[in-house]
PDB file of C-alpha atoms in Angstrom:
ATOM      1  CA  MET R   1     -15.213   8.483 -36.519  1.00 42.00           C
ATOM      2  CA  GLY R   2     -12.330   9.540 -34.083  1.00 50.00           C
ATOM      3  CA  GLY R   3     -14.239   7.903 -31.431  1.00 68.00           C
ATOM      4  CA  ALA R   4     -14.643   4.772 -33.054  1.00 73.00           C
ATOM      5  CA  PHE R   5     -10.926   4.731 -33.906  1.00 74.00           C
ATOM      6  CA  GLN R   6     -10.023   5.505 -30.206  1.00 72.00           C
ATOM      7  CA  ASP R   7     -12.491   2.454 -29.218  1.00 74.00           C
ATOM      8  CA  ALA R   8     -10.946  -0.120 -31.608  1.00 82.00           C
ATOM      9  CA  PHE R   9      -7.171   1.235 -30.622  1.00 82.00           C
ATOM     10  CA  SER R  10      -8.052   0.903 -27.058  1.00 82.00           C
ATOM     11  CA  PHE R  11      -9.606  -2.615 -27.640  1.00 84.00           C
ATOM     12  CA  LEU R  12      -6.387  -3.771 -29.429  1.00 89.00           C
ATOM     13  CA  ILE R  13      -4.314  -2.406 -26.774  1.00 88.00           C
ATOM     14  CA  SER R  14      -6.383  -3.983 -23.951  1.00 89.00           C
ATOM     15  CA  MET R  15      -6.053  -7.418 -25.986  1.00 91.00           C
ATOM     16  CA  VAL R  16      -2.237  -7.297 -26.320  1.00 93.00           C
ATOM     17  CA  PHE R  17      -1.615  -6.375 -22.746  1.00 94.00           C
ATOM     18  CA  ASN R  18      -4.202  -8.898 -21.477  1.00 93.00           C
ATOM     19  CA  LEU R  19      -2.666 -11.729 -23.434  1.00 94.00           C
ATOM     20  CA  TYR R  20       0.752 -11.101 -22.455  1.00 96.00           C
ATOM     21  CA  ALA R  21      -0.353 -10.717 -18.917  1.00 95.00           C
ATOM     22  CA  MET R  22      -2.298 -14.265 -19.072  1.00 94.00           C
ATOM     23  CA  LEU R  23       1.008 -15.811 -20.306  1.00 94.00           C
ATOM     24  CA  LEU R  24       2.950 -14.445 -17.309  1.00 95.00           C
ATOM     25  CA  ALA R  25       0.041 -15.671 -15.207  1.00 94.00           C
ATOM     26  CA  LEU R  26       0.177 -19.131 -16.721  1.00 92.00           C
ATOM     27  CA  ARG R  27       3.852 -19.280 -16.098  1.00 91.00           C
ATOM     28  CA  PHE R  28       3.141 -18.488 -12.261  1.00 92.00           C
ATOM     29  CA  ILE R  29       0.478 -21.161 -12.177  1.00 91.00           C
ATOM     30  CA  MET R  30       2.686 -23.743 -14.017  1.00 87.00           C
ATOM     31  CA  GLN R  31       5.279 -23.247 -11.260  1.00 86.00           C
ATOM     32  CA  ILE R  32       2.953 -23.605  -8.581  1.00 86.00           C
ATOM     33  CA  PHE R  33       1.635 -26.806  -9.988  1.00 83.00           C
ATOM     34  CA  ARG R  34       4.883 -27.950 -11.179  1.00 80.00           C
ATOM     35  CA  ALA R  35       3.816 -28.585 -14.763  1.00 77.00           C
ATOM     36  CA  ASP R  36       6.168 -30.562 -17.247  1.00 75.00           C
ATOM     37  CA  TYR R  37       8.582 -27.704 -18.624  1.00 75.00           C
ATOM     38  CA  TYR R  38       9.407 -30.127 -21.307  1.00 78.00           C
ATOM     39  CA  ASN R  39       5.777 -29.960 -22.912  1.00 82.00           C
ATOM     40  CA  PRO R  40       5.821 -28.052 -26.140  1.00 84.00           C
ATOM     41  CA  LEU R  41       3.248 -25.616 -24.844  1.00 84.00           C
ATOM     42  CA  ALA R  42       4.937 -25.050 -21.517  1.00 85.00           C
ATOM     43  CA  GLN R  43       8.110 -24.334 -23.652  1.00 88.00           C
ATOM     44  CA  PHE R  44       6.342 -21.669 -25.619  1.00 90.00           C
ATOM     45  CA  VAL R  45       5.067 -19.926 -22.606  1.00 90.00           C
ATOM     46  CA  VAL R  46       8.795 -20.216 -21.113  1.00 90.00           C
ATOM     47  CA  LYS R  47      10.335 -18.443 -24.348  1.00 92.00           C
ATOM     48  CA  MET R  48       7.602 -15.788 -24.611  1.00 94.00           C
ATOM     49  CA  THR R  49       8.115 -14.638 -20.923  1.00 93.00           C
ATOM     50  CA  ASP R  50      11.835 -15.454 -20.238  1.00 92.00           C
ATOM     51  CA  PRO R  51      12.914 -11.995 -22.170  1.00 93.00           C
ATOM     52  CA  VAL R  52      11.187 -10.026 -19.278  1.00 92.00           C
ATOM     53  CA  LEU R  53      11.434 -12.467 -16.354  1.00 91.00           C
ATOM     54  CA  LYS R  54      15.057 -13.087 -16.474  1.00 89.00           C
ATOM     55  CA  PRO R  55      16.215  -9.282 -15.633  1.00 91.00           C
ATOM     56  CA  VAL R  56      13.335  -9.168 -12.957  1.00 89.00           C
ATOM     57  CA  ARG R  57      14.548 -12.085 -11.148  1.00 85.00           C
ATOM     58  CA  ARG R  58      17.751 -10.591 -10.476  1.00 85.00           C
ATOM     59  CA  PHE R  59      16.312  -8.135  -8.239  1.00 86.00           C
ATOM     60  CA  VAL R  60      12.902  -9.959  -7.132  1.00 82.00           C
ATOM     61  CA  PRO R  61      13.610 -13.279  -5.473  1.00 79.00           C
ATOM     62  CA  SER R  62      11.200 -16.153  -5.135  1.00 78.00           C
ATOM     63  CA  PHE R  63       9.285 -16.479  -2.014  1.00 76.00           C
ATOM     64  CA  LYS R  64       9.339 -20.148  -0.917  1.00 74.00           C
ATOM     65  CA  THR R  65       8.191 -22.222  -3.892  1.00 73.00           C
ATOM     66  CA  TYR R  66       6.281 -19.180  -5.469  1.00 78.00           C
ATOM     67  CA  ASP R  67       7.740 -17.611  -8.605  1.00 82.00           C
ATOM     68  CA  THR R  68       7.079 -13.876  -7.382  1.00 89.00           C
ATOM     69  CA  SER R  69       8.578 -12.317 -10.682  1.00 92.00           C
ATOM     70  CA  SER R  70       6.031 -13.654 -12.858  1.00 93.00           C
ATOM     71  CA  LEU R  71       2.995 -12.625 -10.609  1.00 93.00           C
ATOM     72  CA  LEU R  72       4.727  -9.039 -10.087  1.00 94.00           C
ATOM     73  CA  LEU R  73       5.255  -8.646 -13.911  1.00 95.00           C
ATOM     74  CA  THR R  74       1.445  -9.832 -14.552  1.00 96.00           C
ATOM     75  CA  PHE R  75       0.378  -7.011 -12.182  1.00 96.00           C
ATOM     76  CA  VAL R  76       2.859  -4.508 -13.820  1.00 95.00           C
ATOM     77  CA  VAL R  77       1.872  -5.364 -17.329  1.00 96.00           C
ATOM     78  CA  LEU R  78      -1.925  -4.819 -16.356  1.00 94.00           C
ATOM     79  CA  LEU R  79      -1.196  -1.427 -14.571  1.00 94.00           C
ATOM     80  CA  ALA R  80       0.674  -0.286 -17.502  1.00 94.00           C
ATOM     81  CA  LYS R  81      -2.398  -1.086 -19.567  1.00 92.00           C
ATOM     82  CA  LEU R  82      -4.661   0.960 -17.251  1.00 90.00           C
ATOM     83  CA  ILE R  83      -2.064   4.018 -17.175  1.00 90.00           C
ATOM     84  CA  LEU R  84      -2.009   3.919 -20.966  1.00 90.00           C
ATOM     85  CA  LEU R  85      -5.557   3.713 -21.322  1.00 87.00           C
ATOM     86  CA  LYS R  86      -5.889   6.733 -18.788  1.00 86.00           C
ATOM     87  CA  VAL R  87      -3.335   8.737 -20.990  1.00 86.00           C
ATOM     88  CA  LEU R  88      -5.634   8.040 -23.978  1.00 83.00           C
ATOM     89  CA  GLY R  89      -8.854   9.059 -22.022  1.00 80.00           C
ATOM     90  CA  SER R  90     -10.315   5.623 -22.812  1.00 80.00           C
ATOM     91  CA  THR R  91     -12.572   3.483 -20.843  1.00 81.00           C
ATOM     92  CA  VAL R  92     -11.134   0.482 -19.062  1.00 82.00           C
ATOM     93  CA  LEU R  93     -12.678  -2.873 -18.340  1.00 81.00           C
ATOM     94  CA  ILE R  94     -12.058  -4.386 -15.215  1.00 85.00           C
ATOM     95  CA  ALA R  95     -13.762  -7.543 -14.145  1.00 82.00           C
ATOM     96  CA  GLY R  96     -16.493  -7.120 -16.700  1.00 77.00           C
ATOM     97  CA  LYS R  97     -17.273  -3.666 -15.694  1.00 80.00           C
ATOM     98  CA  ALA R  98     -16.493  -0.550 -17.949  1.00 79.00           C
ATOM     99  CA  LEU R  99     -15.094   2.386 -16.099  1.00 81.00           C
ATOM    100  CA  TYR R 100     -14.051   5.845 -17.378  1.00 81.00           C
ATOM    101  CA  SER R 101     -10.252   6.135 -16.794  1.00 76.00           C
ATOM    102  CA  GLU R 102      -9.800   9.862 -16.690  1.00 75.00           C
ATOM    103  CA  PRO R 103     -11.159  10.265 -12.877  1.00 80.00           C
ATOM    104  CA  LEU R 104      -9.260   7.429 -11.675  1.00 80.00           C
ATOM    105  CA  SER R 105      -6.155   8.247  -9.349  1.00 84.00           C
ATOM    106  CA  PHE R 106      -2.842   6.296  -9.665  1.00 85.00           C
ATOM    107  CA  GLY R 107      -3.872   4.849  -6.247  1.00 87.00           C
ATOM    108  CA  SER R 108      -7.129   3.459  -7.756  1.00 88.00           C
ATOM    109  CA  MET R 109      -5.427   2.319 -10.718  1.00 89.00           C
ATOM    110  CA  PHE R 110      -2.943   0.446  -8.509  1.00 92.00           C
ATOM    111  CA  PHE R 111      -5.946  -1.386  -6.514  1.00 94.00           C
ATOM    112  CA  LEU R 112      -7.718  -1.909  -9.897  1.00 92.00           C
ATOM    113  CA  GLY R 113      -4.705  -3.494 -11.301  1.00 92.00           C
ATOM    114  CA  ILE R 114      -4.703  -5.976  -8.480  1.00 94.00           C
ATOM    115  CA  VAL R 115      -8.366  -6.805  -9.197  1.00 95.00           C
ATOM    116  CA  ASP R 116      -7.356  -7.387 -12.736  1.00 94.00           C
ATOM    117  CA  VAL R 117      -4.850  -9.803 -11.666  1.00 95.00           C
ATOM    118  CA  ILE R 118      -7.260 -11.568  -9.528  1.00 96.00           C
ATOM    119  CA  HIS R 119      -9.913 -11.674 -12.389  1.00 95.00           C
ATOM    120  CA  LEU R 120      -7.084 -12.928 -14.937  1.00 95.00           C
ATOM    121  CA  LEU R 121      -5.899 -15.696 -12.684  1.00 95.00           C
ATOM    122  CA  PHE R 122      -9.532 -17.190 -12.347  1.00 95.00           C
ATOM    123  CA  ASN R 123      -9.707 -16.720 -16.171  1.00 94.00           C
ATOM    124  CA  VAL R 124      -6.622 -18.940 -16.830  1.00 93.00           C
ATOM    125  CA  PHE R 125      -8.323 -21.697 -14.727  1.00 94.00           C
ATOM    126  CA  ILE R 126     -11.615 -21.207 -16.354  1.00 94.00           C
ATOM    127  CA  PHE R 127     -10.238 -21.178 -20.006  1.00 93.00           C
ATOM    128  CA  ALA R 128      -8.172 -24.212 -19.132  1.00 91.00           C
ATOM    129  CA  MET R 129     -10.933 -26.310 -18.225  1.00 92.00           C
ATOM    130  CA  ILE R 130     -12.960 -25.382 -21.074  1.00 92.00           C
ATOM    131  CA  ILE R 131     -10.159 -25.964 -23.636  1.00 90.00           C
ATOM    132  CA  GLN R 132      -9.279 -29.146 -21.778  1.00 87.00           C
ATOM    133  CA  ALA R 133     -13.079 -30.327 -22.041  1.00 85.00           C
ATOM    134  CA  VAL R 134     -13.223 -29.429 -25.789  1.00 86.00           C
ATOM    135  CA  LEU R 135      -9.903 -31.247 -26.586  1.00 83.00           C
ATOM    136  CA  SER R 136     -11.279 -34.518 -24.727  1.00 78.00           C
ATOM    137  CA  TRP R 137     -13.503 -34.839 -27.659  1.00 80.00           C
ATOM    138  CA  ILE R 138     -10.757 -34.499 -30.275  1.00 77.00           C
ATOM    139  CA  GLN R 139      -8.829 -37.642 -30.565  1.00 73.00           C
ATOM    140  CA  ASN R 140      -5.792 -36.197 -32.237  1.00 71.00           C
ATOM    141  CA  PRO R 141      -2.198 -37.057 -30.971  1.00 71.00           C
ATOM    142  CA  ALA R 142      -1.219 -33.229 -31.940  1.00 66.00           C
ATOM    143  CA  THR R 143      -3.137 -31.975 -29.005  1.00 71.00           C
ATOM    144  CA  ASP R 144      -1.713 -34.416 -26.440  1.00 76.00           C
ATOM    145  CA  SER R 145       0.772 -31.883 -25.328  1.00 79.00           C
ATOM    146  CA  ILE R 146      -1.929 -29.195 -24.779  1.00 82.00           C
ATOM    147  CA  ARG R 147      -3.963 -31.704 -22.768  1.00 82.00           C
ATOM    148  CA  ASN R 148      -1.427 -33.015 -20.596  1.00 83.00           C
ATOM    149  CA  LEU R 149      -0.254 -29.349 -19.705  1.00 85.00           C
ATOM    150  CA  LEU R 150      -3.873 -28.165 -19.024  1.00 87.00           C
ATOM    151  CA  SER R 151      -4.503 -31.353 -16.937  1.00 87.00           C
ATOM    152  CA  GLY R 152      -1.465 -30.719 -14.686  1.00 86.00           C
ATOM    153  CA  ILE R 153      -2.996 -27.164 -14.004  1.00 88.00           C
ATOM    154  CA  THR R 154      -6.578 -28.073 -13.583  1.00 90.00           C
ATOM    155  CA  GLU R 155      -6.396 -31.539 -11.670  1.00 88.00           C
ATOM    156  CA  PRO R 156      -5.673 -29.933  -8.426  1.00 88.00           C
ATOM    157  CA  ILE R 157      -9.312 -28.254  -8.789  1.00 89.00           C
ATOM    158  CA  LEU R 158     -11.057 -31.045 -10.577  1.00 89.00           C
ATOM    159  CA  GLY R 159      -9.625 -34.132  -8.761  1.00 89.00           C
ATOM    160  CA  PRO R 160     -11.494 -33.217  -5.289  1.00 91.00           C
ATOM    161  CA  ILE R 161     -14.624 -32.642  -7.346  1.00 90.00           C
ATOM    162  CA  ARG R 162     -14.524 -35.926  -9.106  1.00 87.00           C
ATOM    163  CA  LYS R 163     -14.180 -37.702  -5.732  1.00 87.00           C
ATOM    164  CA  ARG R 164     -17.536 -36.148  -4.623  1.00 87.00           C
ATOM    165  CA  VAL R 165     -19.200 -36.056  -7.904  1.00 82.00           C
ATOM    166  CA  PRO R 166     -19.148 -39.418  -9.664  1.00 80.00           C
ATOM    167  CA  PRO R 167     -19.878 -39.421 -13.448  1.00 76.00           C
ATOM    168  CA  VAL R 168     -23.479 -39.588 -14.514  1.00 77.00           C
ATOM    169  CA  GLY R 169     -24.377 -41.917 -17.291  1.00 71.00           C
ATOM    170  CA  GLY R 170     -20.541 -42.130 -18.141  1.00 68.00           C
ATOM    171  CA  LEU R 171     -20.427 -38.241 -18.423  1.00 77.00           C
ATOM    172  CA  ASP R 172     -17.877 -36.588 -16.132  1.00 78.00           C
ATOM    173  CA  LEU R 173     -19.459 -33.516 -14.708  1.00 84.00           C
ATOM    174  CA  SER R 174     -16.464 -32.168 -12.745  1.00 88.00           C
ATOM    175  CA  VAL R 175     -15.375 -29.611 -15.550  1.00 89.00           C
ATOM    176  CA  LEU R 176     -18.918 -28.112 -15.659  1.00 91.00           C
ATOM    177  CA  ILE R 177     -18.883 -27.841 -11.629  1.00 92.00           C
ATOM    178  CA  GLY R 178     -15.480 -26.407 -11.692  1.00 93.00           C
ATOM    179  CA  VAL R 179     -16.237 -23.737 -14.153  1.00 94.00           C
ATOM    180  CA  LEU R 180     -19.344 -22.707 -12.560  1.00 95.00           C
ATOM    181  CA  ALA R 181     -17.752 -22.758  -9.155  1.00 95.00           C
ATOM    182  CA  LEU R 182     -14.880 -20.544 -10.524  1.00 96.00           C
ATOM    183  CA  PHE R 183     -17.458 -18.065 -12.211  1.00 95.00           C
ATOM    184  CA  PHE R 184     -19.380 -17.867  -8.868  1.00 96.00           C
ATOM    185  CA  LEU R 185     -16.160 -17.023  -6.981  1.00 96.00           C
ATOM    186  CA  ARG R 186     -14.904 -14.774  -9.573  1.00 95.00           C
ATOM    187  CA  ILE R 187     -17.962 -12.553  -9.640  1.00 93.00           C
ATOM    188  CA  LEU R 188     -18.326 -12.645  -5.945  1.00 94.00           C
ATOM    189  CA  ILE R 189     -14.735 -11.573  -5.226  1.00 95.00           C
ATOM    190  CA  THR R 190     -14.073  -9.140  -8.024  1.00 93.00           C
ATOM    191  CA  GLN R 191     -17.437  -7.489  -7.856  1.00 91.00           C
ATOM    192  CA  SER R 192     -17.023  -6.968  -4.191  1.00 92.00           C
ATOM    193  CA  LEU R 193     -13.805  -5.240  -4.633  1.00 92.00           C
ATOM    194  CA  MET R 194     -15.048  -3.328  -7.501  1.00 89.00           C
ATOM    195  CA  ALA R 195     -18.177  -1.985  -5.790  1.00 85.00           C
ATOM    196  CA  PRO R 196     -16.754   1.212  -4.531  1.00 83.00           C
ATOM    197  CA  PHE R 197     -15.715   2.206  -8.127  1.00 81.00           C
ATOM    198  CA  VAL R 198     -18.934   1.064  -9.869  1.00 75.00           C
ATOM    199  CA  GLY R 199     -21.030   2.849  -7.349  1.00 59.00           C
ATOM    200  CA  SER R 200     -19.370   6.217  -7.805  1.00 50.00           C
TER     201      SER R 200
END
């Protein structure tokens, strides 16, 4: 029973940390693609992340046009998750692979935290495309703000695909191709980085 409780508690911890890290990653991506910050969904992301971002920005300046503070905090949140799960002696899920945390050194967790960030950034784009595709079938003004924000994030990827792959029978295949391509790249990159840990 204790094992079941620990697994459930570890899952809850992972979800909370991952969700907040995803908000921070979304904030980073919104800034790169110059999303409309007056969008209600964008405002929600800003309000949820500002309390931790504003103090950090006093010490971590932006690099050119990149909001390094939000990216750094994304990494810190995911690393904190790994450390906490290690303290609890729980398994950790990195890039779809379950690893036992106890034998991991801090250096390993630091590296795995970076892999986790890469995996999360891919997921932000993948989820954005899937949600955008679902909402395109729902004609509801209440979802316009969500669609507009997601479109601003995904268009730099989907736009070039649309130029090369015309609609088939009136059906836009760009989202399907984009999602498959991101899945392929996510697996290729993260699993290559994870290979030394999975094989050990």
